[in-house]
CSV table of C-alpha atoms in Angstrom, one decimal:
chain,number,residue,atom,x,y,z
A,1,UNK,CA,-24.8,28.6,25.2
A,2,UNK,CA,-21.4,28.4,23.3
A,3,UNK,CA,-21.7,29.9,19.8
A,4,UNK,CA,-22.8,33.4,20.7
A,5,UNK,CA,-20.2,34.1,23.4
A,6,UNK,CA,-17.5,32.4,21.3
A,7,UNK,CA,-18.3,34.7,18.4
A,8,UNK,CA,-17.9,37.6,20.8
A,9,UNK,CA,-14.5,36.3,21.9
A,10,UNK,CA,-13.4,35.7,18.3
A,11,UNK,CA,-14.5,39.2,17.4
A,12,UNK,CA,-11.9,40.4,19.9
A,13,UNK,CA,-9.2,38.5,18.0
A,14,UNK,CA,-10.3,40.1,14.8
A,15,UNK,CA,-10.2,43.6,16.3
A,16,UNK,CA,-6.5,43.2,16.8
A,17,UNK,CA,-5.8,41.8,13.3
A,18,UNK,CA,-8.0,44.5,11.7
A,19,UNK,CA,-6.5,47.5,13.5
A,20,UNK,CA,-3.0,46.2,13.0
A,21,UNK,CA,-3.6,46.0,9.3
A,22,UNK,CA,-5.2,49.5,9.2
A,23,UNK,CA,-2.4,51.0,11.3
A,24,UNK,CA,0.3,49.5,9.1
A,25,UNK,CA,-1.3,51.4,6.2
A,26,UNK,CA,-0.8,54.6,8.2
A,27,UNK,CA,-4.5,55.2,8.5
A,28,UNK,CA,-5.3,57.9,11.0
A,29,UNK,CA,-7.1,56.9,14.2
A,30,UNK,CA,-10.1,59.1,13.4
A,31,UNK,CA,-10.6,57.2,10.2
A,32,UNK,CA,-10.4,53.9,12.0
A,33,UNK,CA,-12.9,55.3,14.5
A,34,UNK,CA,-15.3,56.1,11.7
A,35,UNK,CA,-15.0,52.5,10.5
A,36,UNK,CA,-15.7,51.2,14.0
A,37,UNK,CA,-18.8,53.4,14.3
A,38,UNK,CA,-20.0,52.4,10.9
A,39,UNK,CA,-19.8,48.7,11.7
A,40,UNK,CA,-21.4,49.2,15.1
A,41,UNK,CA,-24.4,51.0,13.6
A,42,UNK,CA,-24.9,48.4,10.8
A,43,UNK,CA,-24.8,45.5,13.3
A,44,UNK,CA,-27.2,47.3,15.7
A,45,UNK,CA,-29.7,48.1,12.9
A,46,UNK,CA,-29.5,44.6,11.5
A,47,UNK,CA,-30.3,43.4,15.0
A,48,UNK,CA,-33.3,45.7,15.3
A,49,UNK,CA,-34.6,44.4,11.9
A,50,UNK,CA,-34.4,40.8,13.0
A,51,UNK,CA,-37.6,41.1,15.1
A,52,UNK,CA,-40.6,39.0,14.2
A,53,UNK,CA,-43.3,40.7,12.1
A,54,UNK,CA,-43.7,44.4,12.1
A,55,UNK,CA,-43.4,45.6,15.7
A,56,UNK,CA,-44.8,48.9,16.9
A,57,UNK,CA,-42.2,51.4,18.1
A,58,UNK,CA,-43.7,51.3,21.6
A,59,UNK,CA,-43.0,47.5,21.7
A,60,UNK,CA,-39.7,47.4,19.8
A,61,UNK,CA,-37.1,45.2,21.5
A,62,UNK,CA,-34.0,47.4,21.9
A,63,UNK,CA,-31.4,44.8,22.5
A,64,UNK,CA,-30.7,41.4,21.0
A,65,UNK,CA,-27.9,39.2,19.8
A,66,UNK,CA,-26.5,41.5,17.1
A,67,UNK,CA,-27.0,44.5,19.3
A,68,UNK,CA,-24.9,42.8,22.0
A,69,UNK,CA,-22.2,42.0,19.5
A,70,UNK,CA,-22.3,45.6,18.2
A,71,UNK,CA,-22.0,47.2,21.6
A,72,UNK,CA,-19.3,44.8,22.8
A,73,UNK,CA,-17.4,45.4,19.6
A,74,UNK,CA,-17.7,49.1,19.8
A,75,UNK,CA,-16.4,49.6,23.3
A,76,UNK,CA,-13.6,46.9,23.0
A,77,UNK,CA,-12.4,48.4,19.7
A,78,UNK,CA,-12.4,51.9,21.2
A,79,UNK,CA,-10.3,50.6,24.1
A,80,UNK,CA,-7.8,49.0,21.8
A,81,UNK,CA,-7.7,52.0,19.5
A,82,UNK,CA,-7.3,54.7,22.1
A,83,UNK,CA,-4.9,53.0,24.5
A,84,UNK,CA,-2.6,51.5,21.9
A,85,UNK,CA,0.8,53.0,20.8
A,86,UNK,CA,1.4,54.2,17.3
A,87,UNK,CA,2.0,51.2,15.1
A,88,UNK,CA,5.3,51.0,13.3
A,89,UNK,CA,6.4,47.9,11.3
A,90,UNK,CA,10.0,48.8,11.9
A,91,UNK,CA,9.6,49.0,15.6
A,92,UNK,CA,10.6,45.6,17.1
A,93,UNK,CA,10.6,46.5,20.7
A,94,UNK,CA,7.0,45.5,21.3
A,95,UNK,CA,7.6,42.3,19.4
A,96,UNK,CA,10.6,41.4,21.5
A,97,UNK,CA,8.7,41.8,24.7
A,98,UNK,CA,6.7,38.6,24.0
A,99,UNK,CA,9.1,36.9,21.5
A,100,UNK,CA,12.4,36.7,23.3
A,101,UNK,CA,13.9,33.2,23.4
A,102,UNK,CA,16.1,34.2,26.4
A,103,UNK,CA,13.1,35.2,28.6
A,104,UNK,CA,11.5,32.6,30.9
A,105,UNK,CA,7.9,31.8,29.9
A,106,UNK,CA,6.5,33.4,33.1
A,107,UNK,CA,8.5,36.6,32.5
A,108,UNK,CA,7.3,36.6,28.9
A,109,UNK,CA,3.7,36.2,29.9
A,110,UNK,CA,4.0,39.0,32.5
A,111,UNK,CA,5.6,41.4,30.0
A,112,UNK,CA,3.2,40.6,27.2
A,113,UNK,CA,0.4,41.6,29.6
A,114,UNK,CA,2.2,44.5,31.1
A,115,UNK,CA,2.6,46.3,27.7
A,116,UNK,CA,-1.2,46.6,27.5
A,117,UNK,CA,-1.7,47.5,31.2
A,118,UNK,CA,-3.8,50.6,30.4
A,119,UNK,CA,-6.3,48.5,28.4
A,120,UNK,CA,-6.4,45.9,31.2
A,121,UNK,CA,-7.0,48.7,33.8
A,122,UNK,CA,-10.0,50.0,31.8
A,123,UNK,CA,-11.5,46.6,31.4
A,124,UNK,CA,-10.9,45.7,35.1
A,125,UNK,CA,-12.7,49.0,36.0
A,126,UNK,CA,-15.6,48.0,33.8
A,127,UNK,CA,-15.7,44.6,35.7
A,128,UNK,CA,-15.6,46.5,39.0
A,129,UNK,CA,-18.7,48.4,37.9
A,130,UNK,CA,-20.4,45.2,37.0
A,131,UNK,CA,-19.7,43.6,40.4
A,132,UNK,CA,-20.8,46.8,42.3
A,133,UNK,CA,-24.1,47.0,40.4
A,134,UNK,CA,-24.8,43.3,40.6
A,135,UNK,CA,-24.2,42.9,44.3
A,136,UNK,CA,-24.9,46.4,45.8
A,137,UNK,CA,-27.8,47.9,43.9
A,138,UNK,CA,-31.0,47.7,45.9
A,139,UNK,CA,-33.8,46.1,43.9
A,140,UNK,CA,-37.2,46.8,45.5
A,141,UNK,CA,-38.7,43.8,47.4
A,142,UNK,CA,-35.7,41.6,46.5
A,143,UNK,CA,-32.6,40.6,48.4
A,144,UNK,CA,-29.4,42.5,47.5
A,145,UNK,CA,-27.2,40.6,45.1
A,146,UNK,CA,-30.0,38.2,44.0
A,147,UNK,CA,-29.0,36.3,40.8
A,148,UNK,CA,-31.9,33.9,40.5
A,149,UNK,CA,-34.7,33.5,38.0
A,150,UNK,CA,-37.5,34.7,40.3
A,151,UNK,CA,-41.0,33.3,39.6
A,152,UNK,CA,-41.7,30.0,41.4
A,153,UNK,CA,-38.0,29.4,42.1
A,154,UNK,CA,-37.3,29.0,45.8
A,155,UNK,CA,-41.0,28.5,46.5
A,156,UNK,CA,-41.9,31.8,44.9
A,157,UNK,CA,-40.3,34.0,47.6
A,158,UNK,CA,-38.8,36.3,45.0
A,159,UNK,CA,-41.5,36.2,42.3
A,160,UNK,CA,-40.7,39.6,40.7
A,161,UNK,CA,-36.9,39.5,41.1
A,162,UNK,CA,-36.1,37.8,37.8
A,163,UNK,CA,-32.5,38.6,36.9
A,164,UNK,CA,-31.8,40.6,40.0
A,165,UNK,CA,-30.2,44.0,39.4
A,166,UNK,CA,-29.7,43.2,35.7
A,167,UNK,CA,-33.4,42.7,35.1
A,168,UNK,CA,-34.2,45.7,37.4
A,169,UNK,CA,-32.0,48.1,35.4
A,170,UNK,CA,-33.4,47.0,32.1
A,171,UNK,CA,-37.0,47.4,33.3
A,172,UNK,CA,-36.1,50.8,34.8
A,173,UNK,CA,-34.2,52.3,31.8
A,174,UNK,CA,-35.8,50.5,28.8
A,175,UNK,CA,-39.3,49.7,30.2
A,176,UNK,CA,-41.1,46.4,30.1
A,177,UNK,CA,-42.4,46.9,26.6
A,178,UNK,CA,-38.9,47.0,25.1
A,179,UNK,CA,-37.7,43.8,26.6
A,180,UNK,CA,-37.7,40.2,25.6
A,181,UNK,CA,-40.9,38.7,27.0
A,182,UNK,CA,-40.2,35.0,26.5
A,183,UNK,CA,-37.0,34.2,28.5
A,184,UNK,CA,-36.1,30.6,29.1
A,185,UNK,CA,-36.8,30.9,32.8
A,186,UNK,CA,-40.4,31.8,32.1
A,187,UNK,CA,-41.3,28.3,30.9
A,188,UNK,CA,-39.7,26.6,33.9
A,189,UNK,CA,-40.4,29.0,36.7
A,190,UNK,CA,-43.5,30.8,35.4
A,191,UNK,CA,-42.0,34.2,35.9
A,192,UNK,CA,-44.2,37.3,35.8
A,193,UNK,CA,-41.8,40.1,34.8
A,194,UNK,CA,-40.0,40.4,31.5
A,195,UNK,CA,-36.3,39.7,31.4
A,196,UNK,CA,-33.9,40.3,28.5
A,197,UNK,CA,-30.8,38.0,28.4
A,198,UNK,CA,-29.1,40.5,26.1
A,199,UNK,CA,-29.8,43.5,28.3
A,200,UNK,CA,-27.7,46.4,29.4
A,201,UNK,CA,-25.6,44.9,32.3
A,202,UNK,CA,-24.4,42.0,30.3
A,203,UNK,CA,-22.7,44.4,27.9
A,204,UNK,CA,-20.1,44.9,30.6
A,205,UNK,CA,-19.1,41.3,30.9
A,206,UNK,CA,-19.4,41.0,27.2
A,207,UNK,CA,-16.6,43.6,26.9
A,208,UNK,CA,-14.4,41.5,29.1
A,209,UNK,CA,-15.1,38.4,26.9
A,210,UNK,CA,-14.3,40.4,23.8
A,211,UNK,CA,-11.1,41.8,25.3
A,212,UNK,CA,-9.9,38.3,26.3
A,213,UNK,CA,-10.1,37.6,22.6
A,214,UNK,CA,-8.0,40.7,22.0
A,215,UNK,CA,-5.3,39.2,24.2
A,216,UNK,CA,-5.4,36.0,22.1
A,217,UNK,CA,-4.9,38.2,19.1
A,218,UNK,CA,-2.0,40.0,20.7
A,219,UNK,CA,-0.2,36.7,21.3
A,220,UNK,CA,-0.8,35.7,17.7
A,221,UNK,CA,0.6,38.9,16.1
A,222,UNK,CA,3.4,39.7,18.5
A,223,UNK,CA,5.1,36.3,18.6
A,224,UNK,CA,6.6,34.3,15.7
A,225,UNK,CA,7.0,31.0,17.4
A,226,UNK,CA,4.2,28.5,17.4
A,227,UNK,CA,5.1,26.9,20.7
A,228,UNK,CA,5.0,30.1,22.6
A,229,UNK,CA,1.8,31.2,21.0
A,230,UNK,CA,0.1,28.0,22.0
A,231,UNK,CA,1.5,28.1,25.5
A,232,UNK,CA,0.2,31.7,25.9
A,233,UNK,CA,-3.2,30.6,24.9
A,234,UNK,CA,-3.2,27.5,27.0
A,235,UNK,CA,-2.1,29.3,30.1
A,236,UNK,CA,-4.6,32.1,29.5
A,237,UNK,CA,-7.3,29.4,29.2
A,238,UNK,CA,-6.2,27.7,32.5
A,239,UNK,CA,-6.2,31.1,34.3
A,240,UNK,CA,-9.6,32.1,33.1
A,241,UNK,CA,-11.1,28.6,33.8
A,242,UNK,CA,-9.6,28.4,37.3
A,243,UNK,CA,-10.9,31.9,38.3
A,244,UNK,CA,-14.3,30.9,36.9
A,245,UNK,CA,-14.4,27.6,38.7
A,246,UNK,CA,-13.3,29.1,42.0
A,247,UNK,CA,-15.9,31.9,41.9
A,248,UNK,CA,-18.6,29.5,40.9
A,249,UNK,CA,-17.4,26.8,43.4
A,250,UNK,CA,-17.0,24.3,40.6
A,251,UNK,CA,-20.2,25.2,38.8
A,252,UNK,CA,-22.5,25.1,41.8
A,253,UNK,CA,-25.7,27.2,41.5
A,254,UNK,CA,-25.4,28.4,45.1
A,255,UNK,CA,-22.0,30.0,44.8
A,256,UNK,CA,-20.5,33.5,44.9
A,257,UNK,CA,-21.1,34.0,41.2
A,258,UNK,CA,-23.0,31.2,39.4
A,259,UNK,CA,-22.3,30.2,35.8
A,260,UNK,CA,-25.3,31.7,34.2
A,261,UNK,CA,-25.8,32.3,30.4
A,262,UNK,CA,-28.9,34.4,30.7
A,263,UNK,CA,-27.0,36.9,33.0
A,264,UNK,CA,-23.7,36.6,31.1
A,265,UNK,CA,-22.3,36.4,34.6
A,266,UNK,CA,-18.6,36.9,35.2
A,267,UNK,CA,-18.0,33.2,35.7
A,268,UNK,CA,-19.9,32.3,32.5
A,269,UNK,CA,-17.7,34.7,30.5
A,270,UNK,CA,-14.5,33.3,32.1
A,271,UNK,CA,-15.4,29.7,31.5
A,272,UNK,CA,-16.4,30.3,27.9
A,273,UNK,CA,-13.2,32.3,27.3
A,274,UNK,CA,-11.2,29.4,28.8
A,275,UNK,CA,-12.8,27.0,26.4
A,276,UNK,CA,-12.2,29.4,23.5
A,277,UNK,CA,-8.5,29.6,24.3
A,278,UNK,CA,-8.2,25.8,24.3
A,279,UNK,CA,-10.2,25.3,21.1
A,280,UNK,CA,-8.3,28.0,19.2
A,281,UNK,CA,-5.1,26.3,20.2
A,282,UNK,CA,-6.3,23.0,18.8
A,283,UNK,CA,-7.6,24.5,15.6
A,284,UNK,CA,-4.5,26.5,15.1
A,285,UNK,CA,-2.4,23.4,15.3
A,286,UNK,CA,-4.7,21.3,13.1
A,287,UNK,CA,-5.5,23.8,10.4
A,288,UNK,CA,-2.7,26.5,10.2
A,289,UNK,CA,0.4,24.7,11.5
A,290,UNK,CA,0.1,21.0,10.6
A,291,UNK,CA,-2.6,21.4,7.9
A,292,UNK,CA,-4.2,18.1,9.0
A,293,UNK,CA,-7.6,19.7,8.5
A,294,UNK,CA,-8.7,22.3,5.9
A,295,UNK,CA,-11.4,23.8,8.1
A,296,UNK,CA,-14.2,23.0,5.7
A,297,UNK,CA,-17.2,23.2,5.9
A,298,UNK,CA,-16.8,25.5,8.9
A,299,UNK,CA,-14.5,27.7,6.9
A,300,UNK,CA,-17.3,28.3,4.3
A,301,UNK,CA,-19.8,29.1,7.1
A,302,UNK,CA,-17.4,31.4,8.9
A,303,UNK,CA,-16.6,33.5,5.8
A,304,UNK,CA,-20.3,34.6,5.5
A,305,UNK,CA,-21.4,34.2,9.1
A,306,UNK,CA,-23.5,37.4,9.3
A,307,UNK,CA,-25.2,36.7,6.0
A,308,UNK,CA,-26.1,33.1,7.0
A,309,UNK,CA,-27.3,34.3,10.5
A,310,UNK,CA,-29.6,36.9,8.9
A,311,UNK,CA,-30.8,34.4,6.3
A,312,UNK,CA,-31.6,31.7,8.9
A,313,UNK,CA,-33.4,34.3,11.0
A,314,UNK,CA,-35.6,35.3,8.0
A,315,UNK,CA,-36.1,32.0,6.2
A,316,UNK,CA,-35.1,29.3,8.8
A,317,UNK,CA,-38.7,28.3,9.5
A,318,UNK,CA,-40.1,28.5,5.9
A,319,UNK,CA,-39.8,26.4,2.7
A,320,UNK,CA,-37.4,25.2,1.4
A,321,UNK,CA,-35.4,25.4,4.5
A,322,UNK,CA,-38.0,23.9,6.8
A,323,UNK,CA,-40.9,21.5,6.4
A,324,UNK,CA,-43.9,20.7,8.7
A,325,UNK,CA,-43.2,17.2,10.1
A,326,UNK,CA,-44.5,15.1,12.9
A,327,UNK,CA,-43.0,15.9,16.4
A,328,UNK,CA,-41.0,12.7,16.7
A,329,UNK,CA,-37.3,12.5,17.6
A,330,UNK,CA,-36.4,10.9,14.3
A,331,UNK,CA,-38.3,13.3,12.1
A,332,UNK,CA,-37.2,16.4,14.0
A,333,UNK,CA,-33.6,15.2,13.8
A,334,UNK,CA,-33.9,14.6,10.1
A,335,UNK,CA,-35.4,18.1,9.4
A,336,UNK,CA,-32.8,19.9,11.4
A,337,UNK,CA,-30.0,17.9,9.8
A,338,UNK,CA,-31.4,18.9,6.5
A,339,UNK,CA,-31.5,22.6,7.6
A,340,UNK,CA,-27.8,22.4,8.6
A,341,UNK,CA,-27.0,20.9,5.3
A,342,UNK,CA,-29.0,23.5,3.4
A,343,UNK,CA,-27.1,26.4,5.0
A,344,UNK,CA,-23.8,24.6,4.5
A,345,UNK,CA,-24.6,24.3,0.8
A,346,UNK,CA,-25.4,28.0,0.6
A,347,UNK,CA,-22.2,28.8,2.4
A,348,UNK,CA,-20.1,26.5,0.1
A,349,UNK,CA,-21.8,28.1,-3.0
A,350,UNK,CA,-21.0,31.6,-1.8
A,351,UNK,CA,-17.4,30.6,-0.9
A,352,UNK,CA,-16.5,29.1,-4.3
A,353,UNK,CA,-18.2,31.9,-6.1
A,354,UNK,CA,-16.1,34.3,-4.0
A,355,UNK,CA,-19.2,36.0,-2.6
A,356,UNK,CA,-18.3,37.4,0.8
A,357,UNK,CA,-20.6,39.7,2.7
A,358,UNK,CA,-18.7,41.6,5.4
A,359,UNK,CA,-19.7,44.5,7.6
């Protein structure tokens, strides 16, 4: 529930750092666009290759984890690239907007958001589209705005309404044969129709999550003071968390917008972004500022995250990563701890041998 969306959020932070570095080298926007397209295609193709066995084209699952990352990265990176001013290291006007000691904190926060108002406008329009589709699109034989799992939920009244408009759009555009057929809701509610948790509609809220990471990156590179950076992140986390809790009525399932990971609902994205802001603040102080913690072994894993993800997907259930053991708590715990240690060892080996696989 946490790692996948946090990776999406952190990807937004990296977009800012990456594009700032490229722009400082006077790289043209069209060349940066080519890099964005290249990375998107590689991620998407890697996601397609992660399917079990050798699927037939008529049963190929179109979307998945890496495909979601690819599409969210692409649209967010394009928004940042297109609606950003020409970068100039000698230009201190943008830096001063969010790094002025004489400004009040509230004014500084307002100005640091205002300078990216076009980007915010585009992202908010995308969220408006998500809300309109989610709550106004008519799904045959289902109540408008339905967000439930369907199946036997609510005494089976909405058996074929799994995922509401999100599921309906995927089935309409992609077709049942190109969707994930084993969603978590199937085991509990015995649903009859396929539902893909990484479907089309979730890309829209994924863009918001990624762009919130972009805002964290903006605070990081356009301010030189640790205190203000951390305050920016903490206030952003409080705002995102508060909106998410209000819309979900404190996390209640029967709310305006429930916190739902399978839907990547607006509240789910806001709550996860809130936690990400808080955790980044803590890690920034522990690792970068005070150096009380080196970041290892997580640093090793993070430097080759895609390689380890693909490796685990390919070999995570085979020898020597996994063994066939009895289905007891103790033995299952032991084998999974061993698996975590195994991949940490691989990550450490690659790190100290300076083997870094990036896309």
